[in-house]
């Protein structure tokens, strides 16, 4: 195995920002993914979102009114959890349903807000020459984390 990294997703979470209700997808990133996001940063701070729990990045959408500095209140299992927006991305590699916004946050922020510690997706990049047996062994390990 060459690299492994994971993401956690919470889909279509009810939210309120500045009195406007909207559903949001909340997605956790790890350091490698934040490095990739740098190419899409329109404004704000990737570093702060990685280190400051309770913060995130909004992915640009023409119909969105969410700005840097806004606080998004997410309804997670009947409880209101807040995330402060510290940056804006022009795009991200994940599809959200029509009318659903996307917030990117750190693993720590995701766990703090949702209470979920398991990954939704684990990506693995194999070293050259990896075998079917290597893939099987990885699958066995991953079952504990997904």
mmCIF file with all atom_site columns, C-alpha atoms in Angstrom:
data_model
loop_
_atom_site.group_PDB
_atom_site.id
_atom_site.type_symbol
_atom_site.label_atom_id
_atom_site.label_alt_id
_atom_site.label_comp_id
_atom_site.label_asym_id
_atom_site.label_entity_id
_atom_site.label_seq_id
_atom_site.pdbx_PDB_ins_code
_atom_site.Cartn_x
_atom_site.Cartn_y
_atom_site.Cartn_z
_atom_site.occupancy
_atom_site.B_iso_or_equiv
_atom_site.pdbx_formal_charge
_atom_site.auth_seq_id
_atom_site.auth_comp_id
_atom_site.auth_asym_id
_atom_site.auth_atom_id
_atom_site.pdbx_PDB_model_num
ATOM 1   C CA . UNK A 1 1   ? 0.000   0.000   0.000  1.00 0.00 ? 1   UNK A CA 1
ATOM 2   C CA . UNK A 1 2   ? 1.331   3.413   -0.948 1.00 0.00 ? 2   UNK A CA 1
ATOM 3   C CA . UNK A 1 3   ? -1.260  5.773   0.597  1.00 0.00 ? 3   UNK A CA 1
ATOM 4   C CA . UNK A 1 4   ? -4.571  5.511   2.417  1.00 0.00 ? 4   UNK A CA 1
ATOM 5   C CA . UNK A 1 5   ? -6.967  8.247   3.408  1.00 0.00 ? 5   UNK A CA 1
ATOM 6   C CA . UNK A 1 6   ? -10.610 8.393   4.377  1.00 0.00 ? 6   UNK A CA 1
ATOM 7   C CA . UNK A 1 7   ? -13.647 10.614  4.367  1.00 0.00 ? 7   UNK A CA 1
ATOM 8   C CA . UNK A 1 8   ? -16.750 10.790  6.475  1.00 0.00 ? 8   UNK A CA 1
ATOM 9   C CA . UNK A 1 9   ? -20.053 11.975  5.040  1.00 0.00 ? 9   UNK A CA 1
ATOM 10  C CA . UNK A 1 10  ? -23.301 13.218  6.561  1.00 0.00 ? 10  UNK A CA 1
ATOM 11  C CA . UNK A 1 11  ? -25.838 13.637  3.754  1.00 0.00 ? 11  UNK A CA 1
ATOM 12  C CA . UNK A 1 12  ? -28.600 16.236  3.423  1.00 0.00 ? 12  UNK A CA 1
ATOM 13  C CA . UNK A 1 13  ? -28.334 17.550  6.977  1.00 0.00 ? 13  UNK A CA 1
ATOM 14  C CA . UNK A 1 14  ? -31.004 20.199  7.721  1.00 0.00 ? 14  UNK A CA 1
ATOM 15  C CA . UNK A 1 15  ? -29.361 23.568  8.395  1.00 0.00 ? 15  UNK A CA 1
ATOM 16  C CA . UNK A 1 16  ? -30.128 27.229  9.009  1.00 0.00 ? 16  UNK A CA 1
ATOM 17  C CA . UNK A 1 17  ? -27.840 30.126  8.118  1.00 0.00 ? 17  UNK A CA 1
ATOM 18  C CA . UNK A 1 18  ? -28.908 33.753  8.526  1.00 0.00 ? 18  UNK A CA 1
ATOM 19  C CA . UNK A 1 19  ? -32.526 32.564  8.816  1.00 0.00 ? 19  UNK A CA 1
ATOM 20  C CA . UNK A 1 20  ? -32.370 30.575  5.556  1.00 0.00 ? 20  UNK A CA 1
ATOM 21  C CA . UNK A 1 21  ? -33.094 26.826  5.740  1.00 0.00 ? 21  UNK A CA 1
ATOM 22  C CA . UNK A 1 22  ? -31.122 24.523  3.468  1.00 0.00 ? 22  UNK A CA 1
ATOM 23  C CA . UNK A 1 23  ? -29.875 20.938  3.412  1.00 0.00 ? 23  UNK A CA 1
ATOM 24  C CA . UNK A 1 24  ? -26.110 20.458  3.558  1.00 0.00 ? 24  UNK A CA 1
ATOM 25  C CA . UNK A 1 25  ? -23.730 17.582  2.921  1.00 0.00 ? 25  UNK A CA 1
ATOM 26  C CA . UNK A 1 26  ? -20.960 17.599  5.547  1.00 0.00 ? 26  UNK A CA 1
ATOM 27  C CA . UNK A 1 27  ? -17.728 15.952  4.373  1.00 0.00 ? 27  UNK A CA 1
ATOM 28  C CA . UNK A 1 28  ? -14.517 15.414  6.337  1.00 0.00 ? 28  UNK A CA 1
ATOM 29  C CA . UNK A 1 29  ? -11.105 15.826  4.731  1.00 0.00 ? 29  UNK A CA 1
ATOM 30  C CA . UNK A 1 30  ? -7.690  14.599  5.824  1.00 0.00 ? 30  UNK A CA 1
ATOM 31  C CA . UNK A 1 31  ? -4.411  16.509  5.231  1.00 0.00 ? 31  UNK A CA 1
ATOM 32  C CA . UNK A 1 32  ? -3.853  15.088  1.703  1.00 0.00 ? 32  UNK A CA 1
ATOM 33  C CA . UNK A 1 33  ? -7.338  16.157  0.660  1.00 0.00 ? 33  UNK A CA 1
ATOM 34  C CA . UNK A 1 34  ? -6.859  19.647  2.102  1.00 0.00 ? 34  UNK A CA 1
ATOM 35  C CA . UNK A 1 35  ? -3.650  19.875  0.029  1.00 0.00 ? 35  UNK A CA 1
ATOM 36  C CA . UNK A 1 36  ? -5.690  19.084  -3.091 1.00 0.00 ? 36  UNK A CA 1
ATOM 37  C CA . UNK A 1 37  ? -8.353  21.620  -2.086 1.00 0.00 ? 37  UNK A CA 1
ATOM 38  C CA . UNK A 1 38  ? -5.763  24.400  -2.155 1.00 0.00 ? 38  UNK A CA 1
ATOM 39  C CA . UNK A 1 39  ? -6.178  24.575  -5.951 1.00 0.00 ? 39  UNK A CA 1
ATOM 40  C CA . UNK A 1 40  ? -9.893  25.384  -5.438 1.00 0.00 ? 40  UNK A CA 1
ATOM 41  C CA . UNK A 1 41  ? -9.620  27.889  -2.586 1.00 0.00 ? 41  UNK A CA 1
ATOM 42  C CA . UNK A 1 42  ? -11.339 31.143  -3.619 1.00 0.00 ? 42  UNK A CA 1
ATOM 43  C CA . UNK A 1 43  ? -10.850 32.864  -0.275 1.00 0.00 ? 43  UNK A CA 1
ATOM 44  C CA . UNK A 1 44  ? -10.257 32.096  3.374  1.00 0.00 ? 44  UNK A CA 1
ATOM 45  C CA . UNK A 1 45  ? -8.002  29.672  5.221  1.00 0.00 ? 45  UNK A CA 1
ATOM 46  C CA . UNK A 1 46  ? -7.461  25.955  4.723  1.00 0.00 ? 46  UNK A CA 1
ATOM 47  C CA . UNK A 1 47  ? -5.002  25.859  7.630  1.00 0.00 ? 47  UNK A CA 1
ATOM 48  C CA . UNK A 1 48  ? -7.493  27.212  10.158 1.00 0.00 ? 48  UNK A CA 1
ATOM 49  C CA . UNK A 1 49  ? -10.157 24.718  9.090  1.00 0.00 ? 49  UNK A CA 1
ATOM 50  C CA . UNK A 1 50  ? -7.678  21.877  9.605  1.00 0.00 ? 50  UNK A CA 1
ATOM 51  C CA . UNK A 1 51  ? -6.708  22.987  13.120 1.00 0.00 ? 51  UNK A CA 1
ATOM 52  C CA . UNK A 1 52  ? -9.750  24.800  14.572 1.00 0.00 ? 52  UNK A CA 1
ATOM 53  C CA . UNK A 1 53  ? -12.560 22.430  15.590 1.00 0.00 ? 53  UNK A CA 1
ATOM 54  C CA . UNK A 1 54  ? -16.015 23.758  14.699 1.00 0.00 ? 54  UNK A CA 1
ATOM 55  C CA . UNK A 1 55  ? -14.966 25.367  11.418 1.00 0.00 ? 55  UNK A CA 1
ATOM 56  C CA . UNK A 1 56  ? -15.415 24.511  7.750  1.00 0.00 ? 56  UNK A CA 1
ATOM 57  C CA . UNK A 1 57  ? -15.266 25.511  4.104  1.00 0.00 ? 57  UNK A CA 1
ATOM 58  C CA . UNK A 1 58  ? -18.329 26.167  1.981  1.00 0.00 ? 58  UNK A CA 1
ATOM 59  C CA . UNK A 1 59  ? -18.273 24.947  -1.627 1.00 0.00 ? 59  UNK A CA 1
ATOM 60  C CA . UNK A 1 60  ? -19.407 27.699  -3.987 1.00 0.00 ? 60  UNK A CA 1
ATOM 61  C CA . UNK A 1 61  ? -22.909 27.448  -5.417 1.00 0.00 ? 61  UNK A CA 1
ATOM 62  C CA . UNK A 1 62  ? -24.523 30.318  -7.335 1.00 0.00 ? 62  UNK A CA 1
ATOM 63  C CA . UNK A 1 63  ? -27.753 30.097  -5.315 1.00 0.00 ? 63  UNK A CA 1
ATOM 64  C CA . UNK A 1 64  ? -25.992 30.044  -1.918 1.00 0.00 ? 64  UNK A CA 1
ATOM 65  C CA . UNK A 1 65  ? -25.935 33.110  0.310  1.00 0.00 ? 65  UNK A CA 1
ATOM 66  C CA . UNK A 1 66  ? -23.462 31.630  2.826  1.00 0.00 ? 66  UNK A CA 1
ATOM 67  C CA . UNK A 1 67  ? -20.349 33.764  3.232  1.00 0.00 ? 67  UNK A CA 1
ATOM 68  C CA . UNK A 1 68  ? -17.060 33.520  5.100  1.00 0.00 ? 68  UNK A CA 1
ATOM 69  C CA . UNK A 1 69  ? -17.703 34.366  8.741  1.00 0.00 ? 69  UNK A CA 1
ATOM 70  C CA . UNK A 1 70  ? -21.245 32.958  8.733  1.00 0.00 ? 70  UNK A CA 1
ATOM 71  C CA . UNK A 1 71  ? -22.226 30.316  11.260 1.00 0.00 ? 71  UNK A CA 1
ATOM 72  C CA . UNK A 1 72  ? -24.218 27.376  9.919  1.00 0.00 ? 72  UNK A CA 1
ATOM 73  C CA . UNK A 1 73  ? -26.502 25.629  12.424 1.00 0.00 ? 73  UNK A CA 1
ATOM 74  C CA . UNK A 1 74  ? -26.793 21.949  11.544 1.00 0.00 ? 74  UNK A CA 1
ATOM 75  C CA . UNK A 1 75  ? -29.583 19.757  12.914 1.00 0.00 ? 75  UNK A CA 1
ATOM 76  C CA . UNK A 1 76  ? -27.856 16.506  13.857 1.00 0.00 ? 76  UNK A CA 1
ATOM 77  C CA . UNK A 1 77  ? -30.202 13.926  15.400 1.00 0.00 ? 77  UNK A CA 1
ATOM 78  C CA . UNK A 1 78  ? -32.448 16.661  16.782 1.00 0.00 ? 78  UNK A CA 1
ATOM 79  C CA . UNK A 1 79  ? -29.578 18.701  18.226 1.00 0.00 ? 79  UNK A CA 1
ATOM 80  C CA . UNK A 1 80  ? -28.282 21.994  16.858 1.00 0.00 ? 80  UNK A CA 1
ATOM 81  C CA . UNK A 1 81  ? -24.542 21.980  16.130 1.00 0.00 ? 81  UNK A CA 1
ATOM 82  C CA . UNK A 1 82  ? -22.730 25.015  14.758 1.00 0.00 ? 82  UNK A CA 1
ATOM 83  C CA . UNK A 1 83  ? -19.923 25.295  12.248 1.00 0.00 ? 83  UNK A CA 1
ATOM 84  C CA . UNK A 1 84  ? -18.236 28.592  11.377 1.00 0.00 ? 84  UNK A CA 1
ATOM 85  C CA . UNK A 1 85  ? -17.345 29.102  7.713  1.00 0.00 ? 85  UNK A CA 1
ATOM 86  C CA . UNK A 1 86  ? -13.684 30.157  7.305  1.00 0.00 ? 86  UNK A CA 1
ATOM 87  C CA . UNK A 1 87  ? -13.235 29.694  3.567  1.00 0.00 ? 87  UNK A CA 1
ATOM 88  C CA . UNK A 1 88  ? -14.840 29.118  0.187  1.00 0.00 ? 88  UNK A CA 1
ATOM 89  C CA . UNK A 1 89  ? -13.919 26.532  -2.448 1.00 0.00 ? 89  UNK A CA 1
ATOM 90  C CA . UNK A 1 90  ? -14.782 26.914  -6.121 1.00 0.00 ? 90  UNK A CA 1
ATOM 91  C CA . UNK A 1 91  ? -15.521 23.188  -6.428 1.00 0.00 ? 91  UNK A CA 1
ATOM 92  C CA . UNK A 1 92  ? -15.085 19.771  -4.829 1.00 0.00 ? 92  UNK A CA 1
ATOM 93  C CA . UNK A 1 93  ? -14.969 16.283  -6.361 1.00 0.00 ? 93  UNK A CA 1
ATOM 94  C CA . UNK A 1 94  ? -18.233 15.114  -4.780 1.00 0.00 ? 94  UNK A CA 1
ATOM 95  C CA . UNK A 1 95  ? -21.760 15.343  -6.113 1.00 0.00 ? 95  UNK A CA 1
ATOM 96  C CA . UNK A 1 96  ? -24.497 16.842  -3.964 1.00 0.00 ? 96  UNK A CA 1
ATOM 97  C CA . UNK A 1 97  ? -28.171 16.578  -4.871 1.00 0.00 ? 97  UNK A CA 1
ATOM 98  C CA . UNK A 1 98  ? -29.831 19.625  -6.441 1.00 0.00 ? 98  UNK A CA 1
ATOM 99  C CA . UNK A 1 99  ? -30.320 22.386  -3.893 1.00 0.00 ? 99  UNK A CA 1
ATOM 100 C CA . UNK A 1 100 ? -28.021 20.743  -1.332 1.00 0.00 ? 100 UNK A CA 1
ATOM 101 C CA . UNK A 1 101 ? -24.936 22.678  -0.231 1.00 0.00 ? 101 UNK A CA 1
ATOM 102 C CA . UNK A 1 102 ? -21.562 21.219  0.708  1.00 0.00 ? 102 UNK A CA 1
ATOM 103 C CA . UNK A 1 103 ? -19.394 21.958  3.737  1.00 0.00 ? 103 UNK A CA 1
ATOM 104 C CA . UNK A 1 104 ? -15.878 20.526  4.006  1.00 0.00 ? 104 UNK A CA 1
ATOM 105 C CA . UNK A 1 105 ? -14.380 20.160  7.481  1.00 0.00 ? 105 UNK A CA 1
ATOM 106 C CA . UNK A 1 106 ? -11.634 18.332  9.353  1.00 0.00 ? 106 UNK A CA 1
ATOM 107 C CA . UNK A 1 107 ? -12.064 14.835  10.755 1.00 0.00 ? 107 UNK A CA 1
ATOM 108 C CA . UNK A 1 108 ? -12.087 16.292  14.280 1.00 0.00 ? 108 UNK A CA 1
ATOM 109 C CA . UNK A 1 109 ? -14.822 18.802  13.439 1.00 0.00 ? 109 UNK A CA 1
ATOM 110 C CA . UNK A 1 110 ? -16.905 16.092  11.751 1.00 0.00 ? 110 UNK A CA 1
ATOM 111 C CA . UNK A 1 111 ? -16.651 13.837  14.799 1.00 0.00 ? 111 UNK A CA 1
ATOM 112 C CA . UNK A 1 112 ? -17.408 16.713  17.194 1.00 0.00 ? 112 UNK A CA 1
ATOM 113 C CA . UNK A 1 113 ? -20.520 17.730  15.237 1.00 0.00 ? 113 UNK A CA 1
ATOM 114 C CA . UNK A 1 114 ? -21.918 14.316  14.284 1.00 0.00 ? 114 UNK A CA 1
ATOM 115 C CA . UNK A 1 115 ? -20.575 12.013  16.977 1.00 0.00 ? 115 UNK A CA 1
ATOM 116 C CA . UNK A 1 116 ? -19.579 9.596   14.184 1.00 0.00 ? 116 UNK A CA 1
ATOM 117 C CA . UNK A 1 117 ? -16.066 8.150   14.211 1.00 0.00 ? 117 UNK A CA 1
ATOM 118 C CA . UNK A 1 118 ? -16.328 5.613   11.371 1.00 0.00 ? 118 UNK A CA 1
ATOM 119 C CA . UNK A 1 119 ? -15.372 6.434   7.796  1.00 0.00 ? 119 UNK A CA 1
ATOM 120 C CA . UNK A 1 120 ? -17.825 6.420   4.899  1.00 0.00 ? 120 UNK A CA 1
ATOM 121 C CA . UNK A 1 121 ? -15.076 5.951   2.290  1.00 0.00 ? 121 UNK A CA 1
ATOM 122 C CA . UNK A 1 122 ? -11.472 4.805   2.544  1.00 0.00 ? 122 UNK A CA 1
ATOM 123 C CA . UNK A 1 123 ? -9.318  5.345   -0.545 1.00 0.00 ? 123 UNK A CA 1
ATOM 124 C CA . UNK A 1 124 ? -6.197  3.248   -0.980 1.00 0.00 ? 124 UNK A CA 1
ATOM 125 C CA . UNK A 1 125 ? -3.401  3.788   -3.472 1.00 0.00 ? 125 UNK A CA 1
ATOM 126 C CA . UNK A 1 126 ? -1.459  0.584   -3.966 1.00 0.00 ? 126 UNK A CA 1
ATOM 127 C CA . UNK A 1 127 ? 2.259   0.379   -4.576 1.00 0.00 ? 127 UNK A CA 1
ATOM 128 C CA . UNK A 1 128 ? 3.371   -1.019  -7.911 1.00 0.00 ? 128 UNK A CA 1
ATOM 129 C CA . UNK A 1 129 ? 3.253   -4.799  -7.880 1.00 0.00 ? 129 UNK A CA 1
ATOM 130 C CA . UNK A 1 130 ? 0.414   -5.162  -5.365 1.00 0.00 ? 130 UNK A CA 1
ATOM 131 C CA . UNK A 1 131 ? -1.295  -8.550  -5.558 1.00 0.00 ? 131 UNK A CA 1
ATOM 132 C CA . UNK A 1 132 ? -4.849  -9.817  -5.112 1.00 0.00 ? 132 UNK A CA 1
ATOM 133 C CA . UNK A 1 133 ? -3.737  -11.147 -1.725 1.00 0.00 ? 133 UNK A CA 1
ATOM 134 C CA . UNK A 1 134 ? -2.670  -7.615  -0.724 1.00 0.00 ? 134 UNK A CA 1
ATOM 135 C CA . UNK A 1 135 ? -6.088  -6.280  -1.707 1.00 0.00 ? 135 UNK A CA 1
ATOM 136 C CA . UNK A 1 136 ? -7.844  -9.023  0.265  1.00 0.00 ? 136 UNK A CA 1
ATOM 137 C CA . UNK A 1 137 ? -5.761  -8.250  3.376  1.00 0.00 ? 137 UNK A CA 1
ATOM 138 C CA . UNK A 1 138 ? -6.613  -4.546  3.078  1.00 0.00 ? 138 UNK A CA 1
ATOM 139 C CA . UNK A 1 139 ? -10.332 -5.327  2.765  1.00 0.00 ? 139 UNK A CA 1
ATOM 140 C CA . UNK A 1 140 ? -10.171 -7.377  5.956  1.00 0.00 ? 140 UNK A CA 1
ATOM 141 C CA . UNK A 1 141 ? -8.557  -4.454  7.823  1.00 0.00 ? 141 UNK A CA 1
ATOM 142 C CA . UNK A 1 142 ? -10.950 -1.840  6.422  1.00 0.00 ? 142 UNK A CA 1
ATOM 143 C CA . UNK A 1 143 ? -14.052 -3.650  7.687  1.00 0.00 ? 143 UNK A CA 1
ATOM 144 C CA . UNK A 1 144 ? -13.179 -2.452  11.204 1.00 0.00 ? 144 UNK A CA 1
ATOM 145 C CA . UNK A 1 145 ? -13.229 1.236   10.210 1.00 0.00 ? 145 UNK A CA 1
ATOM 146 C CA . UNK A 1 146 ? -16.140 1.572   7.801  1.00 0.00 ? 146 UNK A CA 1
#
